[in-house]
CSV table of N, CA and C in Angstrom, one decimal:
chain,number,residue,atom,x,y,z
E,12,MET,N,-7.6,41.0,32.4
E,12,MET,CA,-6.8,40.6,30.8
E,12,MET,C,-5.6,40.0,30.9
E,13,ALA,N,-5.4,39.2,30.1
E,13,ALA,CA,-3.9,38.7,30.4
E,13,ALA,C,-3.0,39.5,29.6
E,14,THR,N,-2.0,39.3,30.0
E,14,THR,CA,-0.8,40.1,29.5
E,14,THR,C,-0.3,39.5,28.2
E,15,VAL,N,0.6,40.5,27.5
E,15,VAL,CA,1.2,39.7,26.4
E,15,VAL,C,2.3,38.9,26.7
E,16,THR,N,3.1,38.9,28.0
E,16,THR,CA,3.7,37.8,28.4
E,16,THR,C,3.2,36.4,28.6
E,17,GLU,N,2.0,36.6,29.0
E,17,GLU,CA,1.4,35.7,29.3
E,17,GLU,C,0.9,34.7,28.2
E,18,GLY,N,0.7,35.5,27.3
E,18,GLY,CA,0.1,34.8,26.1
E,18,GLY,C,1.2,34.2,25.1
E,19,LEU,N,2.3,34.9,24.9
E,19,LEU,CA,3.7,34.5,24.7
E,19,LEU,C,3.8,33.1,25.1
E,20,ASP,N,4.0,33.0,26.6
E,20,ASP,CA,4.3,31.9,27.5
E,20,ASP,C,3.4,30.9,27.1
E,21,GLY,N,1.9,31.0,26.8
E,21,GLY,CA,0.8,30.2,26.4
E,21,GLY,C,1.3,29.4,25.0
E,22,VAL,N,1.7,30.3,24.0
E,22,VAL,CA,2.1,29.8,22.7
E,22,VAL,C,3.2,28.9,22.9
E,23,ARG,N,4.1,29.3,23.7
E,23,ARG,CA,5.5,28.6,23.8
E,23,ARG,C,5.1,27.0,24.3
E,24,HIS,N,3.9,27.0,25.5
E,24,HIS,CA,3.7,26.1,26.1
E,24,HIS,C,3.1,24.9,25.0
E,25,GLU,N,2.2,25.7,24.0
E,25,GLU,CA,1.8,24.8,23.0
E,25,GLU,C,2.7,24.1,22.3
E,26,LEU,N,3.7,24.9,21.7
E,26,LEU,CA,4.9,24.6,20.9
E,26,LEU,C,5.6,23.4,21.7
E,27,GLU,N,5.8,23.6,22.8
E,27,GLU,CA,6.5,22.4,23.9
E,27,GLU,C,5.7,21.3,23.8
E,28,ARG,N,4.3,21.4,23.8
E,28,ARG,CA,3.4,20.1,24.1
E,28,ARG,C,3.5,19.4,22.6
E,29,LEU,N,3.8,20.4,21.4
E,29,LEU,CA,3.8,19.3,20.4
E,29,LEU,C,5.3,19.1,19.9
E,30,GLY,N,6.2,19.4,20.6
E,30,GLY,CA,7.4,18.8,20.6
E,30,GLY,C,8.1,19.8,19.4
E,31,ARG,N,8.0,21.1,19.3
E,31,ARG,CA,8.6,21.8,18.1
E,31,ARG,C,9.9,22.5,18.7
E,32,SER,N,10.9,22.3,17.8
E,32,SER,CA,12.2,22.6,18.0
E,32,SER,C,12.4,24.0,18.2
E,33,VAL,N,11.2,24.8,17.7
E,33,VAL,CA,11.4,26.3,17.7
E,33,VAL,C,11.6,26.9,19.1
E,34,VAL,N,11.3,26.2,20.1
E,34,VAL,CA,11.1,26.9,21.4
E,34,VAL,C,12.7,26.9,21.8
E,35,GLN,N,13.6,26.1,21.3
E,35,GLN,CA,15.1,26.4,21.7
E,35,GLN,C,15.6,27.5,20.9
E,36,LEU,N,15.0,27.9,19.9
E,36,LEU,CA,15.5,29.2,19.0
E,36,LEU,C,15.0,30.4,19.4
E,37,PHE,N,14.2,30.5,20.4
E,37,PHE,CA,13.9,32.1,20.7
E,37,PHE,C,15.2,32.7,21.5
E,38,GLU,N,15.4,33.8,20.8
E,38,GLU,CA,16.5,34.7,21.3
E,38,GLU,C,16.3,35.3,22.6
E,39,PRO,N,17.0,35.6,23.4
E,39,PRO,CA,16.8,36.1,24.7
E,39,PRO,C,16.0,37.4,24.6
E,40,GLY,N,15.4,38.2,25.3
E,40,GLY,CA,14.6,39.2,25.1
E,40,GLY,C,15.5,40.6,25.3
E,41,LEU,N,14.9,41.7,24.9
E,41,LEU,CA,15.7,43.0,24.9
E,41,LEU,C,15.3,43.7,26.6
E,42,ALA,N,16.3,44.3,26.7
E,42,ALA,CA,15.7,45.4,27.8
E,42,ALA,C,14.7,46.4,27.5
E,43,PRO,N,14.0,46.6,28.6
E,43,PRO,CA,12.7,47.5,28.1
E,43,PRO,C,13.4,49.0,27.6
E,44,GLU,N,14.5,49.5,28.1
E,44,GLU,CA,15.0,50.5,27.8
E,44,GLU,C,15.7,50.8,26.3
E,45,LEU,N,16.1,49.6,25.9
E,45,LEU,CA,16.5,49.4,24.3
E,45,LEU,C,15.3,49.4,23.5
E,46,VAL,N,14.0,48.7,23.8
E,46,VAL,CA,13.0,48.9,22.9
E,46,VAL,C,12.4,50.2,22.9
E,47,ARG,N,12.5,50.7,24.0
E,47,ARG,CA,12.1,52.3,24.1
E,47,ARG,C,12.6,53.1,23.1
E,48,GLU,N,14.0,53.0,23.4
E,48,GLU,CA,15.0,54.0,22.8
E,48,GLU,C,14.9,53.5,20.9
E,49,ARG,N,14.7,52.3,20.8
E,49,ARG,CA,14.6,51.9,19.1
E,49,ARG,C,13.3,52.4,18.9
E,50,LEU,N,12.2,52.4,19.4
E,50,LEU,CA,10.9,52.6,19.1
E,50,LEU,C,10.4,53.8,19.9
E,51,ASP,N,10.6,54.8,19.7
E,51,ASP,CA,10.3,56.1,20.4
E,51,ASP,C,8.7,56.2,20.3
E,52,GLY,N,8.1,56.1,21.9
E,52,GLY,CA,6.9,56.1,22.0
E,52,GLY,C,6.2,54.6,21.6
E,53,ALA,N,6.9,53.7,21.8
E,53,ALA,CA,6.4,52.5,21.6
E,53,ALA,C,5.4,52.1,23.1
E,54,PRO,N,4.3,51.4,22.4
E,54,PRO,CA,3.5,51.2,23.7
E,54,PRO,C,4.0,50.2,24.5
E,55,ASP,N,3.5,49.6,25.6
E,55,ASP,CA,4.2,48.9,26.6
E,55,ASP,C,3.9,47.7,26.3
E,56,GLU,N,2.9,47.4,25.2
E,56,GLU,CA,2.6,45.9,25.0
E,56,GLU,C,3.9,45.4,24.0
E,57,LEU,N,4.5,46.3,23.3
E,57,LEU,CA,5.7,46.0,22.1
E,57,LEU,C,7.2,45.8,23.3
E,58,VAL,N,7.2,46.6,24.1
E,58,VAL,CA,8.2,46.4,25.1
E,58,VAL,C,8.1,45.2,25.7
E,59,GLU,N,6.9,44.5,25.9
E,59,GLU,CA,6.8,43.3,26.6
E,59,GLU,C,7.0,42.4,25.8
E,60,TRP,N,6.5,42.5,24.4
E,60,TRP,CA,6.8,41.5,23.4
E,60,TRP,C,8.2,41.1,23.1
E,61,PHE,N,9.1,42.3,22.9
E,61,PHE,CA,10.3,42.1,22.8
E,61,PHE,C,11.2,41.8,24.0
E,62,GLY,N,10.6,42.0,25.0
E,62,GLY,CA,11.4,41.7,26.1
E,62,GLY,C,11.2,40.0,26.4
E,63,TRP,N,10.2,39.6,25.9
E,63,TRP,CA,9.9,37.9,26.0
E,63,TRP,C,10.9,37.3,25.0
E,64,ALA,N,10.9,37.9,23.8
E,64,ALA,CA,12.0,37.1,22.9
E,64,ALA,C,12.6,38.0,21.9
E,65,ASP,N,13.6,38.3,21.5
E,65,ASP,CA,14.0,39.2,20.6
E,65,ASP,C,14.3,38.3,19.1
E,66,GLY,N,13.1,37.7,18.7
E,66,GLY,CA,13.2,36.8,17.6
E,66,GLY,C,13.5,35.5,17.5
E,67,THR,N,13.8,34.8,16.6
E,67,THR,CA,14.0,33.3,16.4
E,67,THR,C,15.5,33.2,15.7
E,68,ARG,N,16.5,32.4,16.4
E,68,ARG,CA,18.0,32.4,15.8
E,68,ARG,C,17.5,31.2,14.6
E,69,ALA,N,18.2,31.8,13.8
E,69,ALA,CA,18.4,31.0,12.2
E,69,ALA,C,19.6,30.0,12.5
E,70,GLU,N,19.3,29.0,11.8
E,70,GLU,CA,20.5,28.2,12.0
E,70,GLU,C,20.7,27.5,10.5
E,71,GLU,N,21.9,26.9,10.4
E,71,GLU,CA,22.2,26.6,9.0
E,71,GLU,C,21.1,25.4,8.7
E,72,ASP,N,20.7,25.3,7.1
E,72,ASP,CA,20.0,24.3,6.9
E,72,ASP,C,18.3,24.3,7.5
E,73,GLN,N,18.1,25.0,8.1
E,73,GLN,CA,17.0,25.4,9.1
E,73,GLN,C,15.7,25.6,7.9
E,74,THR,N,14.7,24.9,8.3
E,74,THR,CA,13.3,25.3,7.2
E,74,THR,C,12.4,26.2,8.0
E,75,VAL,N,11.6,26.9,7.2
E,75,VAL,CA,10.7,27.7,7.9
E,75,VAL,C,9.8,27.0,9.0
E,76,ASP,N,9.4,25.7,8.7
E,76,ASP,CA,8.8,25.0,9.5
E,76,ASP,C,9.4,24.7,10.9
E,77,GLU,N,10.6,24.5,10.9
E,77,GLU,CA,11.3,24.3,12.2
E,77,GLU,C,11.4,25.5,13.0
E,78,ALA,N,11.3,26.9,12.2
E,78,ALA,CA,11.2,28.1,13.0
E,78,ALA,C,9.9,28.7,13.3
E,79,SER,N,8.8,28.0,12.8
E,79,SER,CA,7.4,28.8,12.9
E,79,SER,C,7.0,28.7,14.4
E,80,PHE,N,6.6,30.0,14.5
E,80,PHE,CA,5.7,30.2,15.9
E,80,PHE,C,4.2,29.7,15.7
E,81,ILE,N,3.8,30.1,14.5
E,81,ILE,CA,2.5,29.7,14.0
E,81,ILE,C,2.7,29.3,12.8
E,82,PRO,N,1.9,28.3,12.2
E,82,PRO,CA,2.0,27.7,10.6
E,82,PRO,C,2.7,28.7,9.9
E,83,GLY,N,3.8,28.6,9.4
E,83,GLY,CA,4.3,29.4,8.4
E,83,GLY,C,4.7,30.9,8.6
E,84,TYR,N,5.0,31.2,9.9
E,84,TYR,CA,5.1,32.5,10.3
E,84,TYR,C,6.4,32.5,11.6
E,85,VAL,N,7.3,33.0,11.1
E,85,VAL,CA,8.6,33.1,12.2
E,85,VAL,C,8.3,34.4,13.2
E,86,LEU,N,8.8,34.2,14.4
E,86,LEU,CA,8.8,35.5,15.1
E,86,LEU,C,10.1,36.1,14.8
E,87,ILE,N,10.1,37.4,14.5
E,87,ILE,CA,11.3,38.1,14.0
E,87,ILE,C,11.9,39.0,15.1
E,88,SER,N,13.1,39.4,15.2
E,88,SER,CA,13.6,40.4,16.0
E,88,SER,C,13.3,41.8,15.8
E,89,LEU,N,13.6,42.7,16.9
E,89,LEU,CA,13.3,44.0,16.7
E,89,LEU,C,14.1,44.7,15.4
E,90,ALA,N,15.3,44.2,15.3
E,90,ALA,CA,16.0,44.8,14.1
E,90,ALA,C,15.3,44.3,13.0
E,91,GLU,N,15.0,43.1,12.6
E,91,GLU,CA,14.4,42.6,11.6
E,91,GLU,C,13.2,43.1,11.3
E,92,ALA,N,12.2,43.5,12.3
E,92,ALA,CA,11.0,43.9,12.2
E,92,ALA,C,11.3,45.8,11.6
E,93,LEU,N,12.3,46.4,12.1
E,93,LEU,CA,12.6,47.7,11.6
E,93,LEU,C,13.0,47.6,10.2
E,94,GLU,N,13.9,46.7,10.0
E,94,GLU,CA,14.2,46.4,8.5
E,94,GLU,C,13.0,46.4,7.4
E,95,PHE,N,12.3,45.2,7.8
E,95,PHE,CA,11.0,44.9,7.1
E,95,PHE,C,10.2,46.0,6.9
E,96,ARG,N,9.9,46.8,8.0
E,96,ARG,CA,8.9,48.1,7.8
E,96,ARG,C,9.7,48.8,6.9
E,97,ASP,N,10.8,49.2,7.0
E,97,ASP,CA,11.3,50.2,6.0
E,97,ASP,C,11.3,49.8,4.5
E,98,GLU,N,11.3,48.6,4.2
E,98,GLU,CA,11.1,47.9,2.9
E,98,GLU,C,9.7,47.7,2.5
E,99,VAL,N,8.8,48.0,3.1
E,99,VAL,CA,7.5,47.5,2.8
E,99,VAL,C,6.6,48.9,2.9
E,100,GLU,N,5.6,48.9,1.8
E,100,GLU,CA,4.8,50.4,1.9
E,100,GLU,C,3.3,49.6,2.5
E,101,VAL,N,2.7,50.5,3.5
E,101,VAL,CA,1.7,50.1,3.9
E,101,VAL,C,0.8,51.5,4.3
E,102,GLU,N,-0.3,51.6,3.8
E,102,GLU,CA,-1.0,52.8,3.8
E,102,GLU,C,-1.2,53.0,5.1
E,103,SER,N,-1.1,54.4,5.5
E,103,SER,CA,-1.4,55.0,6.9
E,103,SER,C,-2.1,56.2,6.9
E,104,ASP,N,-2.8,56.6,7.9
E,104,ASP,CA,-3.4,57.7,8.1
E,104,ASP,C,-2.5,59.1,8.4
E,105,GLY,N,-1.1,58.8,8.6
E,105,GLY,CA,-0.4,59.7,8.8
E,105,GLY,C,0.4,59.7,10.2
E,106,ASP,N,-0.5,59.7,11.2
E,106,ASP,CA,0.1,59.7,12.5
E,106,ASP,C,0.3,58.0,13.4
E,107,GLU,N,-0.2,57.2,12.5
E,107,GLU,CA,-0.2,55.8,12.6
E,107,GLU,C,1.2,55.0,12.4
E,108,GLU,N,1.7,54.3,13.6
E,108,GLU,CA,3.0,53.7,13.3
E,108,GLU,C,2.6,52.3,13.3
E,109,TRP,N,3.6,51.3,12.6
E,109,TRP,CA,3.3,50.0,12.5
E,109,TRP,C,4.8,49.2,12.5
E,110,LEU,N,4.5,48.0,12.9
E,110,LEU,CA,5.6,47.1,13.1
E,110,LEU,C,5.2,45.6,13.0
E,111,PRO,N,6.2,45.1,12.1
E,111,PRO,CA,5.6,43.5,11.9
E,111,PRO,C,6.4,42.9,13.0
E,112,LEU,N,5.7,41.8,13.6
E,112,LEU,CA,6.2,41.0,14.6
E,112,LEU,C,6.3,39.3,14.3
E,113,LEU,N,5.3,38.8,13.0
E,113,LEU,CA,5.5,37.6,12.5
E,113,LEU,C,5.4,37.8,11.1
E,114,VAL,N,6.5,37.0,10.4
E,114,VAL,CA,6.6,37.2,9.2
E,114,VAL,C,6.7,35.9,8.4
E,115,SER,N,6.3,35.9,7.2
E,115,SER,CA,6.5,34.4,6.3
E,115,SER,C,7.6,34.7,5.2
E,116,PRO,N,7.7,33.7,4.6
E,116,PRO,CA,8.8,33.8,3.7
E,116,PRO,C,8.4,34.3,2.2
E,117,ALA,N,6.9,34.5,2.4
E,117,ALA,CA,6.2,34.9,1.2
E,117,ALA,C,6.3,36.4,1.3
E,118,GLY,N,6.4,37.0,2.5
E,118,GLY,CA,6.3,38.4,2.8
E,118,GLY,C,5.0,38.8,3.3
E,119,ASP,N,4.0,37.7,3.6
E,119,ASP,CA,3.1,38.1,4.4
E,119,ASP,C,3.4,38.2,6.1
E,120,PHE,N,2.5,39.0,6.7
E,120,PHE,CA,3.0,39.6,8.2
E,120,PHE,C,1.8,39.5,9.1
E,121,TYR,N,2.1,39.5,10.3
E,121,TYR,CA,1.2,40.2,11.2
E,121,TYR,C,2.1,41.4,11.8
E,122,ALA,N,1.2,42.5,12.3
E,122,ALA,CA,1.8,43.7,12.6
E,122,ALA,C,1.1,44.3,13.6
E,123,VAL,N,1.4,45.0,14.3
E,123,VAL,CA,1.0,45.8,15.5
E,123,VAL,C,1.0,47.2,14.9
E,124,ALA,N,-0.1,48.1,14.9
E,124,ALA,CA,-0.3,49.6,14.4
E,124,ALA,C,-0.7,50.3,15.9
E,125,TRP,N,-0.1,51.5,15.8
E,125,TRP,CA,-0.4,52.3,17.1
E,125,TRP,C,-0.4,53.8,16.7
E,126,THR,N,-0.5,54.6,17.6
E,126,THR,CA,-0.5,56.2,17.6
E,126,THR,C,0.4,56.5,18.8
E,127,SER,N,1.1,57.3,18.7
E,127,SER,CA,1.9,57.9,19.9
E,127,SER,C,0.9,58.3,21.0
E,128,HIS,N,-0.2,58.8,20.7
E,128,HIS,CA,-1.0,59.2,21.7
E,128,HIS,C,-2.2,58.3,22.0
E,129,GLU,N,-2.2,57.3,21.5
E,129,GLU,CA,-3.4,56.2,21.8
E,129,GLU,C,-2.7,54.9,22.4
E,130,GLY,N,-1.6,54.6,22.0
E,130,GLY,CA,-0.9,53.3,22.4
E,130,GLY,C,-1.2,52.6,21.2
E,131,VAL,N,-1.5,51.1,21.5
E,131,VAL,CA,-1.7,50.0,20.4
E,131,VAL,C,-3.2,50.3,19.9
E,132,VAL,N,-3.4,50.5,18.6
E,132,VAL,CA,-4.6,50.5,17.8
E,132,VAL,C,-5.2,49.3,17.6
E,133,GLN,N,-4.4,48.6,17.1
E,133,GLN,CA,-4.8,46.9,16.9
E,133,GLN,C,-3.7,46.3,16.2
E,134,VAL,N,-4.0,44.8,15.9
E,134,VAL,CA,-3.0,44.1,15.3
E,134,VAL,C,-3.8,43.6,14.2
E,135,TRP,N,-3.0,43.5,13.1
E,135,TRP,CA,-3.7,42.9,11.8
E,135,TRP,C,-2.8,42.2,11.0
E,136,SER,N,-3.0,41.5,10.2
E,136,SER,CA,-2.4,40.6,9.3
E,136,SER,C,-2.4,40.8,7.9
E,137,TYR,N,-1.4,40.7,7.1
E,137,TYR,CA,-1.4,40.9,5.7
E,137,TYR,C,-1.0,39.8,5.0
E,138,VAL,N,-2.0,39.2,4.2
E,138,VAL,CA,-1.7,38.0,3.1
E,138,VAL,C,-1.7,38.7,1.7
E,139,GLU,N,-0.8,38.6,0.9
E,139,GLU,CA,-1.0,38.9,-0.4
E,139,GLU,C,-2.1,38.3,-1.1
E,140,GLY,N,-3.0,39.0,-1.6
E,140,GLY,CA,-4.1,38.3,-2.5
E,140,GLY,C,-5.3,37.9,-1.6
E,141,ALA,N,-5.2,37.9,-0.4
E,141,ALA,CA,-6.2,37.8,0.6
E,141,ALA,C,-7.6,38.8,0.4
E,142,ASP,N,-8.8,38.4,0.5
E,142,ASP,CA,-9.8,39.5,0.4
E,142,ASP,C,-9.9,40.2,1.6
E,143,GLY,N,-10.0,39.4,2.7
E,143,GLY,CA,-10.0,40.1,4.0
E,143,GLY,C,-8.8,39.7,4.7
E,144,GLN,N,-8.6,40.6,5.7
E,144,GLN,CA,-7.3,40.5,6.6
E,144,GLN,C,-7.9,40.2,8.0
E,145,ALA,N,-7.3,39.4,8.7
E,145,ALA,CA,-7.5,39.2,10.2
E,145,ALA,C,-7.3,40.6,11.0
E,146,ASP,N,-8.1,41.1,11.9
E,146,ASP,CA,-7.7,42.1,12.8
E,146,ASP,C,-8.2,41.7,14.4
E,147,TYR,N,-6.9,42.0,15.0
E,147,TYR,CA,-7.2,41.8,16.6
E,147,TYR,C,-7.1,43.2,17.3
E,148,PRO,N,-8.1,43.2,18.4
E,148,PRO,CA,-8.0,44.4,19.1
E,148,PRO,C,-6.8,44.9,19.9
E,149,ASP,N,-5.8,43.7,20.1
E,149,ASP,CA,-4.7,44.0,20.7
E,149,ASP,C,-3.7,42.7,20.5
E,150,LEU,N,-2.7,42.8,21.2
E,150,LEU,CA,-1.8,41.7,21.2
E,150,LEU,C,-2.0,40.7,22.0
E,151,ALA,N,-2.7,40.9,23.1
E,151,ALA,CA,-3.1,39.7,23.9
E,151,ALA,C,-4.4,39.0,23.3
E,152,ARG,N,-5.2,39.6,22.6
E,152,ARG,CA,-6.4,38.7,22.0
E,152,ARG,C,-5.6,37.8,20.9
E,153,MET,N,-4.8,38.3,20.2
E,153,MET,CA,-3.9,37.6,19.0
E,153,MET,C,-3.5,36.6,19.4
E,154,LEU,N,-2.7,36.6,20.8
E,154,LEU,CA,-2.0,35.5,21.2
E,154,LEU,C,-2.9,34.3,21.9
E,155,ARG,N,-4.2,34.9,22.5
E,155,ARG,CA,-5.3,34.0,22.8
E,155,ARG,C,-5.8,33.1,21.7
E,156,THR,N,-6.0,33.8,20.7
E,156,THR,CA,-6.3,33.1,19.4
E,156,THR,C,-5.6,31.8,19.1
E,157,PHE,N,-4.2,32.4,19.1
E,157,PHE,CA,-3.2,31.5,18.4
E,157,PHE,C,-3.1,30.2,19.5
E,158,VAL,N,-3.1,30.5,20.8
E,158,VAL,CA,-3.1,29.4,22.0
E,158,VAL,C,-4.4,28.6,21.6
E,159,GLU,N,-5.6,29.3,21.6
E,159,GLU,CA,-6.8,28.3,21.4
E,159,GLU,C,-6.7,27.5,20.1
E,160,SER,N,-6.0,28.2,19.0
E,160,SER,CA,-5.8,27.6,17.7
E,160,SER,C,-5.1,26.3,17.9
E,161,TYR,N,-3.8,26.4,18.7
E,161,TYR,CA,-3.3,25.0,19.0
E,161,TYR,C,-4.2,24.0,19.9
E,162,ARG,N,-5.0,24.5,20.8
E,162,ARG,CA,-5.7,23.7,21.5
E,162,ARG,C,-6.7,23.1,21.0
E,163,THR,N,-7.3,23.6,20.2
E,163,THR,CA,-8.7,23.1,19.2
E,163,THR,C,-8.0,22.1,18.0
E,164,GLY,N,-6.4,22.2,17.7
E,164,GLY,CA,-6.2,21.5,16.7
E,164,GLY,C,-6.4,22.3,15.3
E,165,ALA,N,-6.5,23.5,15.4
E,165,ALA,CA,-6.9,24.5,14.3
E,165,ALA,C,-5.5,24.5,13.6
E,166,PHE,N,-4.5,24.5,14.7
E,166,PHE,CA,-2.9,24.6,14.4
E,166,PHE,C,-2.5,23.2,14.9
E,167,GLU,N,-2.0,22.3,14.1
E,167,GLU,CA,-1.4,21.0,14.6
E,167,GLU,C,-0.3,20.5,13.7
E,168,VAL,N,0.4,19.4,14.1
E,168,VAL,CA,1.5,19.0,13.6
E,168,VAL,C,0.7,17.9,12.7
E,169,ASP,N,1.0,17.7,11.3
E,169,ASP,CA,0.3,16.8,10.2
E,169,ASP,C,1.1,15.6,10.6
E,170,ASP,N,0.7,14.8,9.7
E,170,ASP,CA,1.2,13.4,9.7
E,170,ASP,C,2.6,13.1,9.2
E,171,GLU,N,3.2,14.3,8.7
E,171,GLU,CA,4.3,14.3,8.3
E,171,GLU,C,5.3,15.2,9.1
E,172,GLY,N,4.7,15.5,10.1
E,172,GLY,CA,5.5,16.3,11.0
E,172,GLY,C,5.8,17.8,10.8
E,173,TYR,N,4.8,18.2,10.0
E,173,TYR,CA,5.0,19.7,9.9
E,173,TYR,C,3.9,20.5,10.5
E,174,LEU,N,4.1,21.6,11.0
E,174,LEU,CA,3.3,22.6,11.4
E,174,LEU,C,2.2,22.9,10.4
E,175,ASP,N,0.9,22.7,10.8
E,175,ASP,CA,-0.2,23.1,9.6
E,175,ASP,C,-1.5,23.8,10.3
E,176,MET,N,-2.2,24.2,9.3
E,176,MET,CA,-3.6,25.0,9.7
E,176,MET,C,-4.4,24.4,9.1
E,177,HIS,N,-5.4,24.4,9.9
E,177,HIS,CA,-7.1,24.0,9.1
E,177,HIS,C,-7.8,25.2,9.2
E,178,PRO,N,-7.9,25.7,8.0
E,178,PRO,CA,-8.4,27.1,7.9
E,178,PRO,C,-10.0,27.2,8.3
E,179,GLU,N,-10.7,26.1,8.1
E,179,GLU,CA,-11.9,26.5,8.6
E,179,GLU,C,-11.9,26.7,10.1
E,180,LEU,N,-11.5,25.7,10.9
E,180,LEU,CA,-11.4,25.7,12.4
E,180,LEU,C,-10.6,26.9,12.8
E,181,ALA,N,-9.6,27.4,12.2
E,181,ALA,CA,-9.2,28.4,12.6
E,181,ALA,C,-9.7,30.0,12.5
E,182,ASP,N,-10.6,29.7,11.5
E,182,ASP,CA,-11.6,31.0,11.4
E,182,ASP,C,-12.6,30.9,12.4
E,183,ARG,N,-13.0,29.8,12.8
E,183,ARG,CA,-14.0,29.5,14.0
E,183,ARG,C,-13.4,30.0,15.2
E,184,VAL,N,-12.3,29.5,15.4
E,184,VAL,CA,-11.6,30.1,16.8
E,184,VAL,C,-11.4,31.8,16.7
E,185,TYR,N,-10.9,32.1,15.5
E,185,TYR,CA,-10.7,33.5,15.4
E,185,TYR,C,-12.1,34.5,15.5
E,186,GLU,N,-13.2,34.0,15.2
E,186,GLU,CA,-14.3,34.5,15.3
E,186,GLU,C,-15.0,34.4,16.9
E,187,ALA,N,-14.8,33.1,17.4
E,187,ALA,CA,-15.2,32.9,18.6
E,187,ALA,C,-14.5,34.2,19.5
E,188,ILE,N,-13.2,34.4,19.4
E,188,ILE,CA,-12.4,35.3,20.5
E,188,ILE,C,-12.3,36.6,19.9
E,189,ASN,N,-12.4,37.0,18.8
E,189,ASN,CA,-12.3,38.4,18.2
E,189,ASN,C,-13.7,39.0,17.9
E,190,LYS,N,-14.6,38.5,17.6
E,190,LYS,CA,-15.8,39.1,17.4
E,190,LYS,C,-16.6,39.4,18.6
E,191,LYS,N,-16.4,38.9,19.8
E,191,LYS,CA,-16.8,39.4,21.0
E,191,LYS,C,-16.4,40.8,21.2
E,192,ALA,N,-15.2,41.1,20.8
E,192,ALA,CA,-14.4,42.6,21.3
E,192,ALA,C,-15.0,43.7,20.2
E,193,SER,N,-15.8,43.1,19.2
E,193,SER,CA,-16.2,44.1,18.3
E,193,SER,C,-17.3,44.9,18.6
C-alpha cells in the first residue's frame, strides 16, 4: 500500500507536469514531534502529511488557482487547520476528532477524522449544499484518487490556464478507486 508521502509526491509530480506554480509554494514540513505535540494522539498519517509540507505560502496578489493543490482547494498549514477546525461546527459522535487538510475560499474542505484508539477512520469532503459527500477510506486512497484524476484529465489545465475539474470524469475516477474499498 502506498504511503501518504508517496501520494503527496504523486500529486506534486502531476502539478509539475502541468507547470503549476504551486509546487514552489509548499512550505517545509514540520518535525514529527511538533505535529504530535500539537495534535495529541494524531495518527501517523497526519504526522506524515504535515511532515511533507506545512501548507502553501501565500504571496501578494496570489489567486486561489495559483495556490490550488486540486481544483479550488489549497493545502493548509497545521496552524491554519487547527484555527479552521475551531471555527467550524461538525457533527461528531463524541470521541471522534477531525482536521481539515484542504480548504476552498467558500469554506468547503477535505478533512480527516479519527479516534485516538483506532487511528484514521476516514477522509471526507464537505461541500456546502452538496447532496452527498465524498468519503475515502484513508489518506493514501484520497491521494491516489487525486493523482488518477490528474492523469486521466479529470483535473486539468483549461484553455485559459486555470486548473479545472470535469465532474463526470472525476466521479468515475473516484468510484473506480474508492468503491473497491467498500
